[in-house]
Tab-separated table of C-alpha atoms and ligand atoms in Angstrom:
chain	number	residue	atom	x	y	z
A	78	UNK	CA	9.091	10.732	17.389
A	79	UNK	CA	5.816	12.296	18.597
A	80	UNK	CA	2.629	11.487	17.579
A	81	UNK	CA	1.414	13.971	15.374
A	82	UNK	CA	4.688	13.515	13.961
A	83	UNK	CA	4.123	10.062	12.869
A	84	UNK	CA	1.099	10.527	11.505
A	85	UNK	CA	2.191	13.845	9.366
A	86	UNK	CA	5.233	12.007	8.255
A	87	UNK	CA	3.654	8.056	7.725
A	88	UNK	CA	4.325	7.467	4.100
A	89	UNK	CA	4.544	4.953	1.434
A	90	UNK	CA	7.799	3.540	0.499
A	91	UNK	CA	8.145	2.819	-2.753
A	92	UNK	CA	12.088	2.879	-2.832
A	93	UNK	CA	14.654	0.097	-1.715
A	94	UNK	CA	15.381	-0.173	1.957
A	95	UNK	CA	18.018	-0.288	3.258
A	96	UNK	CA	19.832	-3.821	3.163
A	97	UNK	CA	19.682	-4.820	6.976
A	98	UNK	CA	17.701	-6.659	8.508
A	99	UNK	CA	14.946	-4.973	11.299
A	100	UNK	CA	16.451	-5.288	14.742
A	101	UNK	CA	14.344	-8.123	16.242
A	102	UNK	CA	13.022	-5.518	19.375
A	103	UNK	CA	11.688	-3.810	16.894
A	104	UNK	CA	9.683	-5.891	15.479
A	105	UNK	CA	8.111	-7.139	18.494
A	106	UNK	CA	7.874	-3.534	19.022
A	107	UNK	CA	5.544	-3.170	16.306
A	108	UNK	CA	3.638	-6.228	16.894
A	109	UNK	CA	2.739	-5.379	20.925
A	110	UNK	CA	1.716	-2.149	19.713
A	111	UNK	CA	-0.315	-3.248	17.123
A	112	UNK	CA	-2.075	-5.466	19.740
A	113	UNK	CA	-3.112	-2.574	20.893
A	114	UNK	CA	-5.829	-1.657	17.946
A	115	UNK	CA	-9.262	-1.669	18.477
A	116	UNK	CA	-11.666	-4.577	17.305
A	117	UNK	CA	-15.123	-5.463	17.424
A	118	UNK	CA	-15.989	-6.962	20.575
A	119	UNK	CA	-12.246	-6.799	21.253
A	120	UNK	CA	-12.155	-9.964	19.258
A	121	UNK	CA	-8.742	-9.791	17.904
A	122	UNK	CA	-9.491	-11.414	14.697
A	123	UNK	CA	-5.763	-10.747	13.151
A	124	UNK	CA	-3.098	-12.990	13.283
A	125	UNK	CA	0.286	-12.085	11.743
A	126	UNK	CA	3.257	-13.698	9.733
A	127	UNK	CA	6.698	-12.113	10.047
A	128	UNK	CA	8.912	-13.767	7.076
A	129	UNK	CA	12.442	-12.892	7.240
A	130	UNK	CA	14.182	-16.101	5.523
A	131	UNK	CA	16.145	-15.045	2.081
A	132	UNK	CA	14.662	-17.896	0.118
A	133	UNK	CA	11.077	-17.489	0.838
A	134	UNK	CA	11.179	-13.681	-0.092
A	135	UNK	CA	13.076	-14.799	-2.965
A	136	UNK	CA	10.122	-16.714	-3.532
A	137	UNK	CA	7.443	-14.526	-2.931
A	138	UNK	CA	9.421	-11.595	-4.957
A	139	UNK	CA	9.048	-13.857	-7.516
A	140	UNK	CA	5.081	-13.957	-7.682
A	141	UNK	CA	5.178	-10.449	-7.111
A	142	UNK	CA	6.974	-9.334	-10.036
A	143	UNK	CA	5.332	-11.697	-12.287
A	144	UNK	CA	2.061	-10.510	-10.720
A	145	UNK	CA	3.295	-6.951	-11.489
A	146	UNK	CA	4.560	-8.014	-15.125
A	147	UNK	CA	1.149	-10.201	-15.968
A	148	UNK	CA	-1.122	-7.486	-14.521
A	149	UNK	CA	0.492	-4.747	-16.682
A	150	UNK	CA	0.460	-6.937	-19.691
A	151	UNK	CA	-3.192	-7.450	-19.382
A	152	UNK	CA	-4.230	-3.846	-19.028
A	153	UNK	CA	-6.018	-4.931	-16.258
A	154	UNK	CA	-4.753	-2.577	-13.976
A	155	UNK	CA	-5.135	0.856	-16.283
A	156	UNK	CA	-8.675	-0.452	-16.848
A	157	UNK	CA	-9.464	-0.930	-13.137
A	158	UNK	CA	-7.795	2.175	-12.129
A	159	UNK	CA	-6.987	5.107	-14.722
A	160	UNK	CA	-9.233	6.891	-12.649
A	161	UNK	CA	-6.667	7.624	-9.668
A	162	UNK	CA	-3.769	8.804	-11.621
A	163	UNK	CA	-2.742	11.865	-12.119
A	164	UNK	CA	-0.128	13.292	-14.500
A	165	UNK	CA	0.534	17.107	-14.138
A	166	UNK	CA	0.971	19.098	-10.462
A	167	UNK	CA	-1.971	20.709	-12.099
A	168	UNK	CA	-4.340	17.909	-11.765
A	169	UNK	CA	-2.847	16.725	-8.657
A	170	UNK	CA	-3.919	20.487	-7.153
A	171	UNK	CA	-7.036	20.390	-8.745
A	172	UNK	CA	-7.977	16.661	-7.331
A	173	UNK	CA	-5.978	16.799	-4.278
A	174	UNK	CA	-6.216	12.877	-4.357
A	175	UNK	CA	-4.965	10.028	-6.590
A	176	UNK	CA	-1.073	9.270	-7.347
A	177	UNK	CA	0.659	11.263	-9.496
A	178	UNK	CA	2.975	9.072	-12.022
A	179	UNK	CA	5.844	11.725	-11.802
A	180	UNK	CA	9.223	9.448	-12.602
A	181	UNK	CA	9.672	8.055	-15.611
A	182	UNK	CA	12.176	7.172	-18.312
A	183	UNK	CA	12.620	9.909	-20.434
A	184	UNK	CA	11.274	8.264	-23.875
A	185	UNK	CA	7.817	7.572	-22.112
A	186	UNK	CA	7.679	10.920	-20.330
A	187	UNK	CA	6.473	12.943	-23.541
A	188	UNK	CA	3.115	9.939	-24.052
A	189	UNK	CA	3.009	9.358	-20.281
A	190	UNK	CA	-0.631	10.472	-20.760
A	191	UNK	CA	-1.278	8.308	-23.399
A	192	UNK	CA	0.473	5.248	-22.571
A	193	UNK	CA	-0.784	5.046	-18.876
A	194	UNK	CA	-4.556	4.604	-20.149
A	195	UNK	CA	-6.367	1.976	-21.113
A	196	UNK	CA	-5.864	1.905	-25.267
A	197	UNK	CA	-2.058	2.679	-24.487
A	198	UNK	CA	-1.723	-1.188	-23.510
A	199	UNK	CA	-0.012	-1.801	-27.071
A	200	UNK	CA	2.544	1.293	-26.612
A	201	UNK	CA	3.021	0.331	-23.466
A	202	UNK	CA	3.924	-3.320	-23.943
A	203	UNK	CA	5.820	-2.495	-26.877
A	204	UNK	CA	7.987	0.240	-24.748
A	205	UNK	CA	8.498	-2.877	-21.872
A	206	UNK	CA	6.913	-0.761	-19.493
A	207	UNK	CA	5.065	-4.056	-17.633
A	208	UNK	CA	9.110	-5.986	-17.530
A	209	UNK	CA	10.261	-2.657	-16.029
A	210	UNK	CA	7.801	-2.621	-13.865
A	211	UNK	CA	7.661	-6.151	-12.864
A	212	UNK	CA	11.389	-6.118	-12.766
A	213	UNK	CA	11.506	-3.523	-10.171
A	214	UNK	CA	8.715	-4.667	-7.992
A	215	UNK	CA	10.548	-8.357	-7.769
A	216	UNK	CA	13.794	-6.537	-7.102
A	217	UNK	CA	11.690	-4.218	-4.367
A	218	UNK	CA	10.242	-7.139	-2.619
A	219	UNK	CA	13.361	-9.353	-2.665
A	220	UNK	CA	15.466	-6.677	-1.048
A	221	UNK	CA	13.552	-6.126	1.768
A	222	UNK	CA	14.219	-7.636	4.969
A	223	UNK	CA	11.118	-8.273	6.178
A	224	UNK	CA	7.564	-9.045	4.699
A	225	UNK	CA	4.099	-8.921	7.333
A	226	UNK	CA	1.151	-10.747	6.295
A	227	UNK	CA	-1.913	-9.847	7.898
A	228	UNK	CA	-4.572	-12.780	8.427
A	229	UNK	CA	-8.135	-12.143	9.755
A	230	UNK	CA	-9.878	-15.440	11.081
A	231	UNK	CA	-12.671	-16.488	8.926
A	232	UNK	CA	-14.998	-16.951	11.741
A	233	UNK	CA	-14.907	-13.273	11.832
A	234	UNK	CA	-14.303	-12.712	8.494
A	235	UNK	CA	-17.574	-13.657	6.712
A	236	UNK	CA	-18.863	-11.480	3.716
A	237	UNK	CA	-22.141	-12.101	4.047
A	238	UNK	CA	-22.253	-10.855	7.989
A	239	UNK	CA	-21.397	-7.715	9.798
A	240	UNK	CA	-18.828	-9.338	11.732
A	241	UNK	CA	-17.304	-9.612	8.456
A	242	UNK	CA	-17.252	-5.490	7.828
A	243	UNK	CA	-16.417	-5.202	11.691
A	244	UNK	CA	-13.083	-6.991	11.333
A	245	UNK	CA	-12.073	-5.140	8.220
A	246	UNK	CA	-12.063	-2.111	10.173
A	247	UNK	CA	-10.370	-3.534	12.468
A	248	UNK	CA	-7.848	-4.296	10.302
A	249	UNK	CA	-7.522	-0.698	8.866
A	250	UNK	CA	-6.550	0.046	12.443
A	251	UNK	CA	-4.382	-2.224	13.230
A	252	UNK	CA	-2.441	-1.614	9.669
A	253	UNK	CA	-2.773	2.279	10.867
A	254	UNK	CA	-1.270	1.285	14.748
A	255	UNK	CA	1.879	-1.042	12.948
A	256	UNK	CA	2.391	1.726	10.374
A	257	UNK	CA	2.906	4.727	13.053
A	258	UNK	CA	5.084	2.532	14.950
A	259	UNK	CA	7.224	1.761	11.859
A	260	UNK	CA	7.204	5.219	10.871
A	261	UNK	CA	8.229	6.324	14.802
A	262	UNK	CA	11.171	3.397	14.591
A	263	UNK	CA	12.340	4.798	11.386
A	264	UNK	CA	11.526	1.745	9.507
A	265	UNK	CA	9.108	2.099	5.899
A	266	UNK	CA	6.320	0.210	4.628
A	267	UNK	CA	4.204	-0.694	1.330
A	268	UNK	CA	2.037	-2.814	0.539
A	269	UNK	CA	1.987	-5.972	-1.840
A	270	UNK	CA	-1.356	-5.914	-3.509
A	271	UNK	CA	-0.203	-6.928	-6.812
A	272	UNK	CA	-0.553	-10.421	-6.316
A	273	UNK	CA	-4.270	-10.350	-5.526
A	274	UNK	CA	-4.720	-8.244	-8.458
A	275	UNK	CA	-3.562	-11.521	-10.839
A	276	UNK	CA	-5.616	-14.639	-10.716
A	277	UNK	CA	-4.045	-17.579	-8.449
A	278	UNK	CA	-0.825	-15.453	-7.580
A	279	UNK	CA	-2.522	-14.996	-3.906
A	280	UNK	CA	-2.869	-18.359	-3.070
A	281	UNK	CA	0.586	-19.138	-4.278
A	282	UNK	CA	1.554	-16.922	-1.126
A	283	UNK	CA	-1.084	-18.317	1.145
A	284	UNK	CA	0.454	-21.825	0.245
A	285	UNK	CA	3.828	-20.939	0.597
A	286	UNK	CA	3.038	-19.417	4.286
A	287	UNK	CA	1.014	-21.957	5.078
A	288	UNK	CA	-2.102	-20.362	6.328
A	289	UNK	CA	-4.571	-22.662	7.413
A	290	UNK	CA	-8.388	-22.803	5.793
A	291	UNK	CA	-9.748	-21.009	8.822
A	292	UNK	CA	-7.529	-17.697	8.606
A	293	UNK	CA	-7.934	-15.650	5.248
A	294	UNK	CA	-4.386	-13.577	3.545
A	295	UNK	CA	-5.908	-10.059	3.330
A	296	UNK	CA	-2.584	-8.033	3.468
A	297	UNK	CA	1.046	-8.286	2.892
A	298	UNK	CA	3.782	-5.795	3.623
A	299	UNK	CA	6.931	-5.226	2.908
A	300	UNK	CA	9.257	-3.078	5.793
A	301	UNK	CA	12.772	-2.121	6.189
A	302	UNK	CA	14.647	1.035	6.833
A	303	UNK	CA	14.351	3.304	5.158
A	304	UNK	CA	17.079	4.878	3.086
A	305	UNK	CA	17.727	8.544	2.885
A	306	UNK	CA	19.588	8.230	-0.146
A	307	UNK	CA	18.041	6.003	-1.869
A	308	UNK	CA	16.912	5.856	-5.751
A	309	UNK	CA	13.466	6.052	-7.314
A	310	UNK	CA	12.118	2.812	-8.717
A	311	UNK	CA	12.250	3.025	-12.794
A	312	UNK	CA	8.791	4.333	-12.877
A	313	UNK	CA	7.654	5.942	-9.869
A	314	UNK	CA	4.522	7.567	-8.419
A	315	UNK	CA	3.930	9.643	-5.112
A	316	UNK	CA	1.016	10.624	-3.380
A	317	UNK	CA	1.395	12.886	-0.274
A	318	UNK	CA	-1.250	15.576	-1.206
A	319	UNK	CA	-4.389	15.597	0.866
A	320	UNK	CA	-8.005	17.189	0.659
A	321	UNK	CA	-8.389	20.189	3.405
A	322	UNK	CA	-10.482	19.792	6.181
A	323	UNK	CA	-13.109	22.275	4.285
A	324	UNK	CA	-13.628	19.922	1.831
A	325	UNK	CA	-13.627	16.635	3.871
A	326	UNK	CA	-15.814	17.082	6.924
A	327	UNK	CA	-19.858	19.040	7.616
A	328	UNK	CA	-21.378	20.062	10.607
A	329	UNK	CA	-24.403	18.406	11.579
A	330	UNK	CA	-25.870	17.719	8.063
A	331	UNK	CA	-24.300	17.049	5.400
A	332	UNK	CA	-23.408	19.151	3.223
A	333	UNK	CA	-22.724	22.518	5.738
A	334	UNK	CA	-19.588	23.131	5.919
A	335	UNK	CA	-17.354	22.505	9.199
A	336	UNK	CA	-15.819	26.027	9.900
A	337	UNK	CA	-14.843	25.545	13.551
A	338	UNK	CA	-11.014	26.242	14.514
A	339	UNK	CA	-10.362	27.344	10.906
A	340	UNK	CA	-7.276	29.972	10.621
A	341	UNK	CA	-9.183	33.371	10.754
A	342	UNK	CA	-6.653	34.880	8.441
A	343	UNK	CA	-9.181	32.431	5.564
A	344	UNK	CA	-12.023	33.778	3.991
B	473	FMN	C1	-6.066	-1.250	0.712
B	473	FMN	C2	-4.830	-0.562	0.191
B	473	FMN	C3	-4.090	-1.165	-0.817
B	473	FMN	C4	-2.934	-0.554	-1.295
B	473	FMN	N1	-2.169	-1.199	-2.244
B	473	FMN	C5	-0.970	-0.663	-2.600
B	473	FMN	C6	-0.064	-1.356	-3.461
B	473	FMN	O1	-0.343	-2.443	-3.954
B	473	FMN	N2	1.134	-0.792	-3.734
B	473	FMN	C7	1.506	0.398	-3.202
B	473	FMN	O2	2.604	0.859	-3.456
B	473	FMN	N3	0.654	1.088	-2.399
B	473	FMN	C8	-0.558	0.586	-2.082
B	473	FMN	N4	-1.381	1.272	-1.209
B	473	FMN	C9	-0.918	2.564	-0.659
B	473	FMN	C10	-1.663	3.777	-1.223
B	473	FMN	O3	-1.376	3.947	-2.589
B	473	FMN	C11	-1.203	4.993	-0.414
B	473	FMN	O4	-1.543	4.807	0.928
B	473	FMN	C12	-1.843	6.305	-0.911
B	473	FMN	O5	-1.427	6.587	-2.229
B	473	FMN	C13	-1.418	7.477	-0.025
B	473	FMN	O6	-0.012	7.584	0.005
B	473	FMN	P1	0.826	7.502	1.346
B	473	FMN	O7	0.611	6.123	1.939
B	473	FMN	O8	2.258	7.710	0.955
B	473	FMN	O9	0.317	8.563	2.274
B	473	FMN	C14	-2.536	0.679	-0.745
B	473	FMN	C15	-3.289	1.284	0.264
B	473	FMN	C16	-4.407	0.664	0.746
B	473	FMN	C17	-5.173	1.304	1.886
């Protein structure tokens, strides 16, 4: 696959993968690539976990789904972050960002508005929307074949320093460099953020990895390949429109717009 490719056609996964497990070239595919990304001071502050064995996904689908199940329970979540979804193609054009909740049972698709915000906890709960949803992501998780956590080292890692912002970017490209690769090999990815959404469900990960005190969890992954046929999670989202060029980038000052190779056929 070519580059531009890749990038164009990097997605989210948010379905099953297929049930295989990634071909072991592969992964150290991805994982010399990814040593590739730029870092501060080419300090390489990441360090990653590759966790294949049944029983420790089983494990760690479990504290995903409950994360998934407590977090929805709480209303956490639509408190946090009614702010990114969308619920018509209309608002979707009209934003051209967020993720658009567009699969759905059919009894919940006629309050979808209502029941995705934050005083639709009750509805929601009482329709079982957080056990669908933790249901699915424990099924999701368990399924795949391989999860990636992503450690940066704490001497880098420090909140209160710029080294600390440094390596975070540097993690956003390394995630970026393993992602591209993935999406080249045919193999999908999504993240596993629930956890660190739901108090003490992180370190429940961290302790079943075993990362030491010096290295800090900040990501996990799941992968597989992906599966042209496969079937939309119970409730689904997806999220593949963008804002144009027009609206993202100025020349010189901000605020005038960047105009340069635009298609002359646009006004
Ligand atoms: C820091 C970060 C955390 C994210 N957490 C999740 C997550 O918990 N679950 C998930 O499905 N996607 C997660 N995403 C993926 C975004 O929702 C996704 O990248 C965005 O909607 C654009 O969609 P795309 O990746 O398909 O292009 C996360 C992305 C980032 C950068």
């Amino acid at each position: 696959m070519q580059l531009f490719d890749a990038i164009r056609s990097r997605r989210t996964s948010n379905g099953a993968f297929q049930p295989q497990p990634i071909a072991p070239e592969h992964i150290r595919q991805i994982l010399e690539l990814a040593s590739h990304a730029p870092s501060h001071f080419n300090s390489q502050p990441w360090r990653f976990i590759v966790v294949q064995d049944q029983a420790r996904r089983q494990q760690i689908a479990d504290i995903a789904g409950d994360s998934m199940r407590l977090l929805m329970e709480a209303g956490t979540f639509w408190r946090r972050y009614s702010r990114y979804f969308r619920f018509s193609q209309a608002e979707v054009e009209q934003s051209a960002d967020g993720i658009y909740l567009d699969n759905m049972p059919a009894a919940i698709k006629p309050f979808v508005r209502y029941v995705f915000s934050p005083k639709g906890g009750a509805v929601m709960n009482k329709l079982q929307v957080p056990r669908v949803l933790g249901k699915d992501a424990h099924k999701l998780v368990a399924s795949s074949p391989l999860l990636l956590g992503i450690t940066l080292t704490r001497a880098e890692y420090q909140e209160d320093q710029l080294s600390g912002m440094y390596s975070v970017i540097s993690l956003g490209a390394v995630i970026q460099t393993i992602w591209l690769t993935a999406t080249a090999l045919g193999i999908g990815m999504q993240f596993v953020s629930t956890p660190m959404e739901v108090e003490g469900q992180w370190e429940r990960i961290v302790e079943l990895l075993q990362i030491p005190d010096d290295q800090a969890l900040l990501v996990l992954f799941r992968l597989g390949y992906t599966d042209p046929k496969v079937k939309r999670p119970t409730i689904d989202w997806s999220s593949p429109q963008r804002k144009s060029v027009d609206e993202l980038a100025f020349t010189e000052t901000w605020g005038t717009p960047f105009t340069q190779g635009r298609d002359p056929e646009r006004s």
